[in-house]
Amino acid sequence: MSDACRHRPARRLAAVLALAALAACAAPARRPEPIILRVAYPGSADFDDLPSLLAHASLETQGYKVETTHYRVSELAAEALARGDAQFASGSIRTYWAAASRGAPVRTVMDHAADVHQLVVESDIRDCEGLEGQSFALHSAGAVGAALARAYLAEECAGVRPRFLMVPNSDNRAAALLAGAVRASVLTLAEVLRLEQQAPGRFRVLSDFAARWPHVKTTGAYVNVFAAAHRDVVRDYVRARVIAHRDVLADRRQLPAQASQRLGPSAFWPLVAEAYLDTRAWDPDGGLTRSDIERTLAFFIAHGSLDAGLTVDAVADLSYLASVLDELGRYPGVPGQDGR
Amino acid sequence: MPGGRTASRRSGSGAMTRRVVTRTAWRVASLAVLLGLWELAGRTVDTLLLPTASATVGALWHLAGTREFWSALWISHQAVVIGFPAAAVLAIPAGLALGRWTALDRWLDVHLSMLLVTPKSAIMPLIVMALGLGLMARGVTVFAFAFPVMVATTRAGLRDIDGRLLEMARAFGATELHVWRRILLPGTLPAVATAVRLGLAQAIAGLVAVELLLVAVGLGHLILTFQADFDAASVYAVVCVVAAEAALLIRVATLAERRIGAWRGDAVHT
């Protein structure tokens, strides 16, 4: 074997190593790992969650990775937030404030969506007195809908006693109404519209709770103690959500398409989108003031069996929203910006 | 030797007493270990939904003193009182018939399989649509939980009977009625007892499921109310009552199963 042949493998190895070194030098620097934001929701994604889902998409373009988990019931989502399995959450204010009253380190940072609950009855029930002895379906005694119904009865017709039935799951309540098994229930706006489509003229809205108590908040966005150590991240999250609320108001047409994409196609979405936007379901300034929290606390202490010792500071931290609004400015033409 | 017999009887009864005491001691010790671990977990794990064992016992004590709890217990059991006997009365003859007549089994097997595998929570909205939200709907849900498993267990019990016994009976000219009375029914009794036990367990599972998912009355209503207030100790207290009741009923069914087994043994020997 000649010297040239004997040295050929060594030369090849040297060439491969040189190429590898060159490739390593030429490769771009590794991207930093994205910050993972874990967000807990109760139940499956719903129409009022849409702006928050758009906010998540926006956060992903800013380098965050958003992981959402839908828990079967809101108490489990609150537990996930309290334990730190999630850093952010959305859902019923009554549930998260009940958790806060038990020492859970959770704070409300902004509104999730305005109250969209309505009291729906069979159309022959004309007024509150007509509910006497009628079957009235609610999710559970501790649900927001139950508190709203109790408050309505106390204000409107204190002596009237409907026959309350606790029917978990709004689909079951709607099915029960359609089947004639119950005569009244508290449903969300989307469910009321769907019911109207399925049985036109058979039901009527006896009270629109959002119009009745405009300052009572029923759903919120929450953070856990994670917030104290990562204020910038929480501010980014709140900013993305406020901008998403403004975007859906600015371009009303995008909502049905987003609903089809994220919740599944349905011919029903344009109607629901119109109704939600007309009721200003998503406040372009975050929808939560100290005054709102005080009034909402008073409401749920009186009608939702919340601990009477709860204070605004124990349930909410509005500093993130205030900081974001200072940065973005108030949305033009939003009425009722007092008390912030 | 009467004295020797008495002494032997005494020593036999002493050994039996020792066995019972040992077994009871082991059970109490394992329960104490379980409660100790639970107490430790409740004190160390930072969670809203796991109470300590002592808090749960306290909540149970408090609950037992309320009228609301006893009323809830009664309301919940109304559905079992309606649904379970109906399931047993229909499922056992159905299981026997399917086990005996192959043509019938071929025809109905697919339906039984569907009933067995369909998640019962998925059919609850249909039950609401058909029957409303009253006691009948809850009873039918309990029935739907218990019926398929009882049919399948009874059918399997009948199919397990030794075919040679049937051939021998035929060879001796036994009529179909004789075959049922002398071979099939005694041979299937243990499986029927097992079917009743499994059906009972399913009925209690159905009772809780219907009240948590369909209409929150009785114990389900209590659980949802306590859960909404993050009163975990009271939730666990209610769940412990359901578990203890299920264990007790299944114990009673097991004892009945043994008695039936003993009776069947006697019947075969005579």
Coordinates of C-alpha atoms in Angstrom, one line a residue:
Chain A
M1 CA 0.0 0.0 0.0
S2 CA 1.4 3.4 -1.0
D3 CA 1.8 6.3 1.5
A4 CA -0.9 8.3 -0.3
C5 CA -3.4 5.4 0.2
R6 CA -2.4 4.9 3.8
H7 CA -3.0 8.6 4.6
R8 CA -6.3 8.9 2.7
P9 CA -8.7 8.0 5.6
A10 CA -6.9 10.4 7.9
R11 CA -7.3 13.2 5.4
R12 CA -10.9 12.5 4.9
L13 CA -11.5 12.5 8.7
A14 CA -9.7 15.9 8.9
A15 CA -11.8 17.3 6.1
V16 CA -15.1 16.1 7.8
L17 CA -14.0 17.7 11.1
A18 CA -13.1 21.0 9.4
L19 CA -16.5 21.1 7.6
A20 CA -18.3 20.3 10.9
A21 CA -16.4 23.1 12.7
L22 CA -17.3 25.5 9.9
A23 CA -21.0 24.5 10.0
A24 CA -21.0 25.0 13.7
C25 CA -19.5 28.4 13.4
A26 CA -21.9 29.4 10.6
A27 CA -25.1 28.1 12.5
P28 CA -27.2 30.9 14.0
A29 CA -27.2 31.3 17.8
R30 CA -29.9 29.2 19.5
R31 CA -33.1 30.9 20.1
P32 CA -34.0 31.6 23.8
E33 CA -36.6 29.2 25.2
P34 CA -40.0 30.8 25.1
I35 CA -41.7 31.7 28.4
I36 CA -44.6 29.3 28.9
L37 CA -47.8 30.8 30.1
R38 CA -50.3 28.3 31.5
V39 CA -53.9 29.5 31.4
A40 CA -56.8 27.6 33.1
Y41 CA -60.4 27.8 31.9
P42 CA -63.5 26.2 33.3
G43 CA -65.5 24.0 30.9
S44 CA -64.9 24.0 27.2
A45 CA -64.1 27.1 25.2
D46 CA -67.1 29.3 24.8
F47 CA -68.0 32.4 22.8
D48 CA -67.1 34.8 25.5
D49 CA -63.6 33.3 25.6
L50 CA -62.8 34.4 22.0
P51 CA -61.0 37.6 22.7
S52 CA -58.8 35.9 25.3
L53 CA -57.9 33.2 22.7
L54 CA -57.0 36.0 20.3
A55 CA -54.8 37.5 23.0
H56 CA -53.0 34.2 23.4
A57 CA -52.3 34.2 19.6
S58 CA -50.9 37.7 19.9
L59 CA -48.7 36.7 22.9
E60 CA -47.3 33.8 20.9
T61 CA -46.1 36.3 18.2
Q62 CA -44.3 38.1 21.1
G63 CA -42.3 35.0 21.9
Y64 CA -44.5 33.5 24.6
K65 CA -45.9 30.0 24.4
V66 CA -49.4 29.8 25.8
E67 CA -50.8 26.5 27.1
T68 CA -54.5 26.5 27.9
T69 CA -56.2 23.8 29.9
H70 CA -59.9 23.5 30.2
Y71 CA -61.0 22.0 33.5
R72 CA -64.4 20.3 33.9
V73 CA -65.6 22.7 36.6
S74 CA -64.6 26.2 37.6
E75 CA -63.5 25.0 41.1
L76 CA -60.8 22.8 39.5
A77 CA -59.5 25.7 37.4
A78 CA -59.4 27.9 40.6
E79 CA -57.5 25.1 42.4
A80 CA -55.1 24.8 39.4
L81 CA -54.4 28.6 39.7
A82 CA -54.0 28.5 43.5
R83 CA -51.6 25.6 43.3
G84 CA -49.5 27.2 40.6
D85 CA -50.4 24.6 37.9
A86 CA -51.5 27.6 35.9
Q87 CA -50.3 31.2 36.2
F88 CA -53.5 32.8 34.7
A89 CA -57.1 31.8 34.7
S90 CA -60.5 33.0 33.6
G91 CA -63.9 32.2 34.9
S92 CA -66.6 33.0 37.4
I93 CA -65.8 35.7 39.9
R94 CA -67.8 34.1 42.6
T95 CA -65.7 30.9 42.4
Y96 CA -62.3 32.7 42.5
W97 CA -63.4 35.0 45.3
A98 CA -64.7 32.0 47.3
A99 CA -61.2 30.5 46.8
A100 CA -59.6 33.8 47.9
S101 CA -61.8 33.7 51.0
R102 CA -60.2 30.3 51.8
G103 CA -56.7 31.7 51.5
A104 CA -56.0 30.9 47.9
P105 CA -53.4 33.4 46.5
V106 CA -55.5 34.5 43.5
R107 CA -56.2 38.0 42.4
T108 CA -58.6 39.4 39.7
V109 CA -56.7 41.6 37.2
M110 CA -59.4 42.5 34.7
D111 CA -62.8 41.6 33.4
H112 CA -63.1 38.5 31.2
A113 CA -66.5 39.4 29.7
A114 CA -69.5 41.4 30.8
D115 CA -72.3 39.7 32.5
V116 CA -74.4 37.9 29.8
H117 CA -76.8 36.1 32.0
Q118 CA -80.6 36.3 31.4
L119 CA -83.6 35.0 33.1
V120 CA -85.5 33.0 30.6
V121 CA -89.1 31.8 31.1
E122 CA -91.9 30.2 29.1
S123 CA -93.7 33.0 27.4
D124 CA -96.9 32.7 29.4
I125 CA -95.0 33.8 32.5
R126 CA -95.4 37.5 32.3
D127 CA -93.7 38.8 35.5
C128 CA -91.8 37.9 38.6
E129 CA -95.1 36.9 40.5
G130 CA -95.7 34.4 37.7
L131 CA -92.7 32.4 38.9
E132 CA -94.6 31.3 42.1
G133 CA -94.4 27.5 42.4
Q134 CA -92.8 27.1 38.9
S135 CA -89.9 24.8 38.3
F136 CA -86.7 27.0 38.0
A137 CA -83.4 25.4 36.8
L138 CA -80.1 26.6 38.1
H139 CA -76.6 25.2 37.8
S140 CA -76.0 24.9 41.6
A141 CA -76.7 26.8 44.7
G142 CA -73.3 28.4 44.7
A143 CA -73.3 29.4 41.0
V144 CA -73.4 33.0 39.7
G145 CA -76.8 32.3 38.1
A146 CA -78.2 31.3 41.4
A147 CA -77.0 34.5 43.1
L148 CA -78.5 36.6 40.2
A149 CA -81.8 34.7 40.5
R150 CA -81.9 35.1 44.3
A151 CA -81.2 38.9 43.9
Y152 CA -83.8 39.3 41.3
L153 CA -86.5 37.6 43.4
A154 CA -85.5 39.5 46.5
E155 CA -85.7 42.9 44.6
E156 CA -88.7 42.2 42.4
C157 CA -91.1 39.9 44.3
A158 CA -89.8 38.9 47.7
G159 CA -92.6 36.6 48.7
V160 CA -92.5 34.5 45.5
R161 CA -91.1 31.0 45.9
P162 CA -90.3 29.1 42.7
R163 CA -89.4 25.4 42.8
F164 CA -85.7 25.4 42.3
L165 CA -84.0 22.5 40.6
M166 CA -80.3 22.3 40.4
V167 CA -79.4 21.1 36.9
P168 CA -75.6 21.1 36.2
N169 CA -74.5 21.9 32.7
S170 CA -76.2 24.5 30.6
D171 CA -76.9 22.0 27.8
N172 CA -79.0 20.0 30.3
R173 CA -80.9 23.2 31.4
A174 CA -81.6 24.2 27.8
A175 CA -82.8 20.6 27.0
A176 CA -85.0 20.7 30.1
L177 CA -86.6 23.9 29.0
L178 CA -87.2 22.6 25.6
A179 CA -88.6 19.4 26.9
G180 CA -91.0 21.4 29.2
A181 CA -89.4 19.8 32.3
V182 CA -88.7 23.2 33.7
R183 CA -90.4 26.6 33.1
A184 CA -87.6 29.0 34.0
S185 CA -83.8 29.1 34.0
V186 CA -80.8 31.4 34.0
L187 CA -78.9 31.1 30.7
T188 CA -76.1 33.0 28.9
L189 CA -76.9 35.2 25.9
A190 CA -75.6 32.7 23.4
E191 CA -77.8 29.9 25.0
V192 CA -80.8 32.3 24.9
L193 CA -80.2 32.9 21.2
R194 CA -79.9 29.3 20.4
L195 CA -83.1 28.5 22.4
E196 CA -84.9 31.2 20.4
Q197 CA -83.7 29.6 17.2
Q198 CA -84.8 26.1 18.3
A199 CA -88.2 27.1 19.6
P200 CA -89.2 30.6 18.2
G201 CA -91.6 32.5 20.4
R202 CA -91.9 29.8 23.1
F203 CA -89.6 31.6 25.6
R204 CA -89.1 35.1 26.7
V205 CA -86.4 37.0 28.7
L206 CA -87.9 38.1 32.0
S207 CA -84.8 39.9 33.1
D208 CA -81.5 40.9 31.4
F209 CA -79.2 40.9 34.4
A210 CA -76.5 42.9 32.7
A211 CA -78.9 45.7 32.1
R212 CA -80.3 45.4 35.6
W213 CA -77.0 45.4 37.5
P214 CA -74.4 46.9 35.0
H215 CA -71.7 47.2 37.7
V216 CA -71.9 43.6 38.9
K217 CA -69.1 41.6 37.3
T218 CA -69.6 37.9 36.9
T219 CA -66.4 36.7 35.1
G220 CA -62.8 37.8 35.4
A221 CA -59.2 37.2 34.5
Y222 CA -57.0 36.1 37.4
V223 CA -53.4 35.6 38.3
N224 CA -51.7 33.8 41.2
V225 CA -48.7 34.7 43.3
F226 CA -46.5 34.1 40.2
A227 CA -47.5 37.7 39.3
A228 CA -45.4 39.3 42.1
A229 CA -42.2 37.9 40.7
H230 CA -43.0 38.4 37.0
R231 CA -44.8 41.8 36.8
D232 CA -43.7 42.4 33.2
V233 CA -45.1 39.1 32.1
V234 CA -48.5 39.8 33.7
R235 CA -48.5 43.3 32.2
D236 CA -47.9 41.7 28.7
Y237 CA -50.8 39.3 29.4
V238 CA -53.2 42.1 30.5
R239 CA -52.0 44.3 27.6
A240 CA -52.6 41.6 25.0
R241 CA -56.1 41.0 26.4
V242 CA -57.1 44.7 26.5
I243 CA -55.8 45.0 22.9
A244 CA -57.9 42.0 21.9
H245 CA -61.0 43.5 23.4
R246 CA -60.3 46.7 21.4
D247 CA -59.6 44.7 18.2
V248 CA -62.9 42.9 18.2
L249 CA -64.7 46.2 18.7
A250 CA -62.8 47.8 15.9
D251 CA -63.4 45.1 13.4
R252 CA -66.7 43.5 14.2
R253 CA -66.6 41.2 11.1
Q254 CA -63.6 39.1 12.4
L255 CA -65.5 37.6 15.3
P256 CA -67.7 35.1 13.4
A257 CA -64.7 33.9 11.4
Q258 CA -62.6 33.5 14.6
A259 CA -65.5 31.7 16.3
S260 CA -65.7 29.2 13.3
Q261 CA -61.9 28.7 13.4
R262 CA -61.6 28.3 17.2
L263 CA -65.0 26.9 18.3
G264 CA -66.0 25.0 15.2
P265 CA -68.1 26.1 12.2
S266 CA -71.6 27.2 12.8
A267 CA -74.1 29.4 10.9
F268 CA -75.1 30.7 14.3
W269 CA -71.9 32.7 15.0
P270 CA -72.8 35.9 13.1
L271 CA -76.0 36.3 15.2
V272 CA -74.2 35.6 18.4
A273 CA -71.3 37.9 17.5
E274 CA -73.7 40.8 16.8
A275 CA -75.5 40.3 20.1
Y276 CA -72.3 40.1 22.1
L277 CA -70.9 43.2 20.4
D278 CA -74.1 45.1 20.9
T279 CA -74.0 44.4 24.6
R280 CA -70.4 45.5 24.7
A281 CA -69.5 42.1 26.2
W282 CA -65.7 42.9 26.1
D283 CA -64.8 46.2 27.6
P284 CA -62.0 48.0 25.6
D285 CA -60.6 49.3 28.9
G286 CA -60.5 46.0 30.8
G287 CA -63.9 46.5 32.4
L288 CA -62.9 46.5 36.0
T289 CA -62.6 49.4 38.5
R290 CA -62.3 49.6 42.2
S291 CA -65.9 50.7 42.4
D292 CA -67.0 47.7 40.3
I293 CA -65.2 45.4 42.6
E294 CA -66.8 47.0 45.7
R295 CA -70.3 46.7 44.2
T296 CA -69.7 43.2 43.0
L297 CA -68.3 42.1 46.4
A298 CA -71.4 43.6 48.2
F299 CA -73.7 41.9 45.7
F300 CA -72.1 38.4 46.1
I301 CA -71.8 38.8 49.9
A302 CA -75.6 39.6 50.0
H303 CA -76.8 37.0 47.5
G304 CA -73.9 34.6 46.7
S305 CA -73.0 33.6 50.3
L306 CA -69.4 35.0 50.0
D307 CA -67.5 35.6 53.2
A308 CA -68.5 39.1 54.5
G309 CA -64.9 39.8 55.5
L310 CA -63.5 39.9 52.0
T311 CA -62.0 43.2 50.9
V312 CA -61.1 44.6 47.5
D313 CA -57.4 44.1 48.0
A314 CA -57.9 40.5 49.0
V315 CA -59.6 39.7 45.7
A316 CA -58.1 42.0 43.1
D317 CA -55.0 43.8 42.0
L318 CA -55.8 46.5 39.5
S319 CA -52.2 47.8 39.3
Y320 CA -51.5 45.9 36.1
L321 CA -54.6 47.1 34.3
A322 CA -53.9 50.7 35.4
S323 CA -50.3 50.5 34.1
V324 CA -51.5 49.1 30.8
L325 CA -54.2 51.8 30.4
D326 CA -51.6 54.5 31.2
E327 CA -49.5 53.1 28.4
L328 CA -52.3 52.5 25.8
G329 CA -54.6 55.4 26.8
R330 CA -58.3 55.1 27.3
Y331 CA -60.4 53.8 24.5
P332 CA -62.4 56.7 23.0
G333 CA -66.1 56.9 23.6
V334 CA -66.3 54.4 26.5
P335 CA -69.0 55.6 28.9
G336 CA -68.8 55.3 32.6
Q337 CA -65.1 55.6 33.3
D338 CA -65.6 56.9 36.8
G339 CA -64.2 55.5 40.0
R340 CA -61.0 54.0 38.5
Chain B
M1 CA -65.1 -38.8 76.5
P2 CA -67.3 -35.8 77.2
G3 CA -64.6 -33.9 79.1
G4 CA -62.1 -34.3 76.2
R5 CA -64.7 -33.2 73.6
T6 CA -65.5 -30.1 75.7
A7 CA -61.9 -29.2 76.0
S8 CA -61.4 -29.7 72.2
R9 CA -64.5 -27.6 71.5
R10 CA -63.1 -24.9 73.9
S11 CA -59.7 -24.9 72.2
G12 CA -61.4 -24.7 68.8
S13 CA -63.6 -21.8 69.8
G14 CA -60.5 -20.1 71.3
A15 CA -58.6 -20.4 68.0
M16 CA -61.6 -19.0 66.2
T17 CA -61.8 -16.0 68.6
R18 CA -58.1 -15.4 68.1
R19 CA -58.5 -15.4 64.3
V20 CA -61.4 -13.0 64.5
V21 CA -59.4 -10.7 66.9
T22 CA -56.3 -10.8 64.6
R23 CA -58.3 -10.1 61.5
T24 CA -60.1 -7.2 63.2
A25 CA -56.8 -5.8 64.6
W26 CA -55.3 -5.9 61.0
R27 CA -58.3 -4.1 59.6
V28 CA -58.3 -1.4 62.3
A29 CA -54.5 -1.0 61.9
S30 CA -54.8 -0.6 58.1
L31 CA -57.6 1.9 58.6
A32 CA -55.5 3.8 61.1
V33 CA -52.5 3.9 58.7
L34 CA -54.8 5.1 55.9
L35 CA -56.2 7.9 58.1
G36 CA -52.7 8.8 59.3
L37 CA -51.4 9.1 55.7
W38 CA -54.5 11.1 54.8
E39 CA -54.0 13.5 57.8
L40 CA -50.4 13.9 56.8
A41 CA -51.2 14.6 53.2
G42 CA -53.9 17.1 54.2
R43 CA -51.5 19.0 56.4
T44 CA -48.5 19.0 54.0
V45 CA -50.1 19.4 50.5
D46 CA -51.0 23.0 49.9
T47 CA -54.4 22.7 48.2
L48 CA -57.9 23.9 48.5
L49 CA -59.5 20.6 47.7
L50 CA -57.8 18.1 50.1
P51 CA -59.0 18.4 53.7
T52 CA -57.3 16.6 56.6
A53 CA -58.9 13.4 57.9
S54 CA -59.7 15.1 61.2
A55 CA -61.5 18.0 59.4
T56 CA -63.5 15.4 57.4
V57 CA -64.5 13.5 60.5
G58 CA -65.5 16.9 62.1
A59 CA -67.5 17.8 59.0
L60 CA -69.2 14.4 59.0
W61 CA -70.1 14.8 62.7
H62 CA -71.6 18.2 62.0
L63 CA -73.4 16.9 58.9
A64 CA -74.9 14.0 60.7
G65 CA -76.5 16.5 63.1
T66 CA -78.3 18.3 60.3
R67 CA -81.8 17.6 58.9
E68 CA -80.6 18.6 55.5
F69 CA -78.1 15.6 55.3
W70 CA -80.7 13.0 56.3
S71 CA -83.2 14.4 53.9
A72 CA -80.5 14.4 51.1
L73 CA -79.7 10.8 51.9
W74 CA -83.4 9.8 51.6
I75 CA -83.9 11.7 48.3
S76 CA -80.9 10.1 46.7
H77 CA -81.9 6.6 47.7
Q78 CA -85.4 7.0 46.1
A79 CA -83.8 6.6 42.7
V80 CA -82.0 3.4 43.8
V81 CA -85.1 2.0 45.3
I82 CA -86.9 2.4 42.0
G83 CA -84.1 1.8 39.5
F84 CA -82.2 -1.1 41.1
P85 CA -85.1 -3.6 41.7
A86 CA -86.5 -2.9 38.2
A87 CA -83.0 -3.6 36.7
A88 CA -82.7 -6.8 38.7
V89 CA -86.2 -8.1 37.9
L90 CA -85.6 -7.5 34.2
A91 CA -81.9 -8.2 33.9
I92 CA -81.7 -11.7 35.5
P93 CA -84.4 -13.3 33.3
A94 CA -82.9 -11.5 30.3
G95 CA -79.4 -12.9 31.1
L96 CA -80.8 -16.4 31.6
A97 CA -82.7 -16.3 28.3
L98 CA -79.7 -15.0 26.4
G99 CA -77.4 -17.6 27.9
R100 CA -79.9 -20.4 27.1
W101 CA -81.1 -19.6 23.6
T102 CA -78.2 -18.9 21.2
A103 CA -80.5 -17.5 18.5
L104 CA -81.8 -14.8 20.9
D105 CA -78.3 -14.1 22.0
R106 CA -77.1 -13.6 18.4
W107 CA -79.9 -11.2 17.8
L108 CA -79.5 -9.1 21.0
D109 CA -75.8 -9.4 21.8
V110 CA -75.0 -6.3 19.7
H111 CA -77.5 -4.2 21.7
L112 CA -76.2 -5.5 25.0
S113 CA -72.7 -4.7 24.0
M114 CA -73.8 -1.1 23.0
L115 CA -75.4 -0.7 26.4
L116 CA -72.3 -1.9 28.1
V117 CA -69.9 0.4 26.3
T118 CA -71.9 3.6 25.9
P119 CA -70.9 6.2 28.5
K120 CA -74.0 6.7 30.6
S121 CA -73.3 10.4 31.0
A122 CA -73.8 10.8 27.2
I123 CA -77.3 9.5 27.4
M124 CA -78.4 11.6 30.3
P125 CA -79.5 14.6 28.2
L126 CA -81.7 12.1 26.3
I127 CA -83.2 11.0 29.5
V128 CA -84.0 14.6 30.4
M129 CA -85.6 15.1 27.0
A130 CA -87.7 12.0 27.4
L131 CA -88.6 12.0 31.1
G132 CA -87.9 15.4 32.5
L133 CA -86.0 16.0 35.7
G134 CA -88.0 14.1 38.2
L135 CA -87.6 10.9 40.2
M136 CA -88.5 8.8 37.2
A137 CA -85.5 10.2 35.2
R138 CA -83.1 9.5 38.1
G139 CA -84.6 6.0 38.5
V140 CA -84.1 5.3 34.8
T141 CA -80.5 6.5 34.9
V142 CA -79.8 4.1 37.9
F143 CA -81.5 1.4 35.8
A144 CA -79.3 2.2 32.8
F145 CA -76.2 1.8 35.0
A146 CA -77.2 -1.5 36.6
F147 CA -79.1 -3.4 33.9
P148 CA -76.4 -4.2 31.3
V149 CA -73.8 -5.5 33.7
M150 CA -76.4 -7.7 35.5
V151 CA -77.5 -9.2 32.1
A152 CA -74.0 -9.9 31.0
T153 CA -72.9 -11.5 34.3
T154 CA -76.0 -13.7 34.5
R155 CA -75.6 -14.8 30.9
A156 CA -71.9 -15.7 31.5
G157 CA -72.9 -17.7 34.6
L158 CA -75.4 -19.8 32.6
R159 CA -72.9 -20.4 29.8
D160 CA -70.3 -21.7 32.4
I161 CA -72.5 -24.6 33.4
D162 CA -70.9 -27.9 32.3
G163 CA -72.4 -29.0 29.0
R164 CA -72.0 -32.7 30.0
L165 CA -74.6 -32.2 32.8
L166 CA -77.1 -31.1 30.2
E167 CA -76.2 -34.0 27.9
M168 CA -76.7 -36.4 30.7
A169 CA -80.0 -34.9 31.7
R170 CA -81.2 -35.2 28.1
A171 CA -80.0 -38.8 27.9
F172 CA -82.2 -39.6 30.9
G173 CA -85.1 -37.9 29.2
A174 CA -85.3 -34.7 31.3
T175 CA -87.7 -32.1 30.0
E176 CA -86.7 -28.5 29.5
L177 CA -88.5 -27.6 32.8
H178 CA -86.5 -30.3 34.6
V179 CA -83.3 -29.0 33.1
W180 CA -84.0 -25.5 34.3
R181 CA -85.1 -26.7 37.8
R182 CA -82.3 -29.2 38.4
I183 CA -79.3 -27.8 36.5
L184 CA -79.6 -24.4 35.1
L185 CA -81.1 -22.4 37.9
P186 CA -79.0 -23.9 40.7
G187 CA -75.9 -23.7 38.5
T188 CA -76.5 -20.0 37.8
L189 CA -77.3 -18.9 41.3
P190 CA -73.7 -17.8 42.2
A191 CA -73.5 -15.8 39.0
V192 CA -76.9 -14.2 39.8
A193 CA -75.7 -13.3 43.2
T194 CA -72.5 -11.8 41.7
A195 CA -74.7 -9.9 39.1
V196 CA -76.7 -8.5 42.0
R197 CA -73.6 -7.4 43.8
L198 CA -72.1 -5.8 40.6
G199 CA -75.4 -4.2 39.7
L200 CA -75.7 -2.7 43.2
A201 CA -72.3 -1.1 42.8
Q202 CA -73.2 0.2 39.4
A203 CA -76.6 1.5 40.8
I204 CA -74.7 3.5 43.5
A205 CA -72.3 4.9 40.9
G206 CA -75.4 5.8 38.8
L207 CA -77.0 7.5 41.8
V208 CA -74.0 9.8 42.3
A209 CA -73.5 10.4 38.6
V210 CA -77.1 11.4 37.9
E211 CA -77.0 13.8 40.8
L212 CA -73.8 15.4 39.8
L213 CA -74.4 15.5 36.0
L214 CA -78.2 15.6 35.5
V215 CA -80.2 17.0 38.4
A216 CA -78.5 18.0 41.6
V217 CA -80.7 16.8 44.4
G218 CA -79.9 14.8 47.5
L219 CA -76.2 14.0 48.1
G220 CA -75.2 15.4 44.7
H221 CA -76.7 18.7 45.6
L222 CA -74.8 18.8 48.9
I223 CA -71.5 17.9 47.1
L224 CA -72.0 20.7 44.5
T225 CA -72.9 23.2 47.1
F226 CA -70.0 22.5 49.3
Q227 CA -67.7 22.3 46.3
A228 CA -68.8 25.8 45.2
D229 CA -67.7 27.1 48.6
F230 CA -64.4 25.2 48.6
D231 CA -65.7 23.4 51.7
A232 CA -63.6 20.3 50.9
A233 CA -64.0 18.6 54.3
S234 CA -67.8 18.5 53.8
V235 CA -67.4 17.3 50.2
Y236 CA -65.2 14.4 51.5
A237 CA -67.6 13.7 54.3
V238 CA -70.5 13.2 51.9
V239 CA -68.3 11.0 49.6
C240 CA -67.2 9.0 52.6
V241 CA -70.9 8.3 53.5
V242 CA -71.5 7.1 49.9
A243 CA -68.4 4.9 49.9
A244 CA -69.2 3.4 53.4
E245 CA -72.8 2.7 52.3
A246 CA -71.6 1.1 49.1
A247 CA -69.1 -1.1 51.0
L248 CA -71.8 -2.1 53.5
L249 CA -74.3 -3.1 50.8
I250 CA -71.7 -5.0 48.8
R251 CA -70.7 -6.8 52.0
V252 CA -74.3 -7.8 52.6
A253 CA -74.5 -9.0 49.0
T254 CA -71.3 -11.0 49.4
L255 CA -72.7 -12.7 52.6
A256 CA -75.9 -13.5 50.7
E257 CA -73.8 -14.9 47.9
R258 CA -72.0 -17.2 50.3
R259 CA -75.2 -18.3 51.8
I260 CA -76.6 -19.1 48.4
G261 CA -73.3 -21.0 47.6
A262 CA -73.7 -23.1 50.8
W263 CA -77.4 -23.7 50.1
R264 CA -76.5 -24.8 46.5
G265 CA -73.9 -27.2 47.8
D266 CA -76.4 -28.7 50.2
A267 CA -79.0 -29.0 47.4
V268 CA -76.5 -30.8 45.1
H269 CA -75.5 -33.2 47.8
T270 CA -79.1 -34.1 48.7

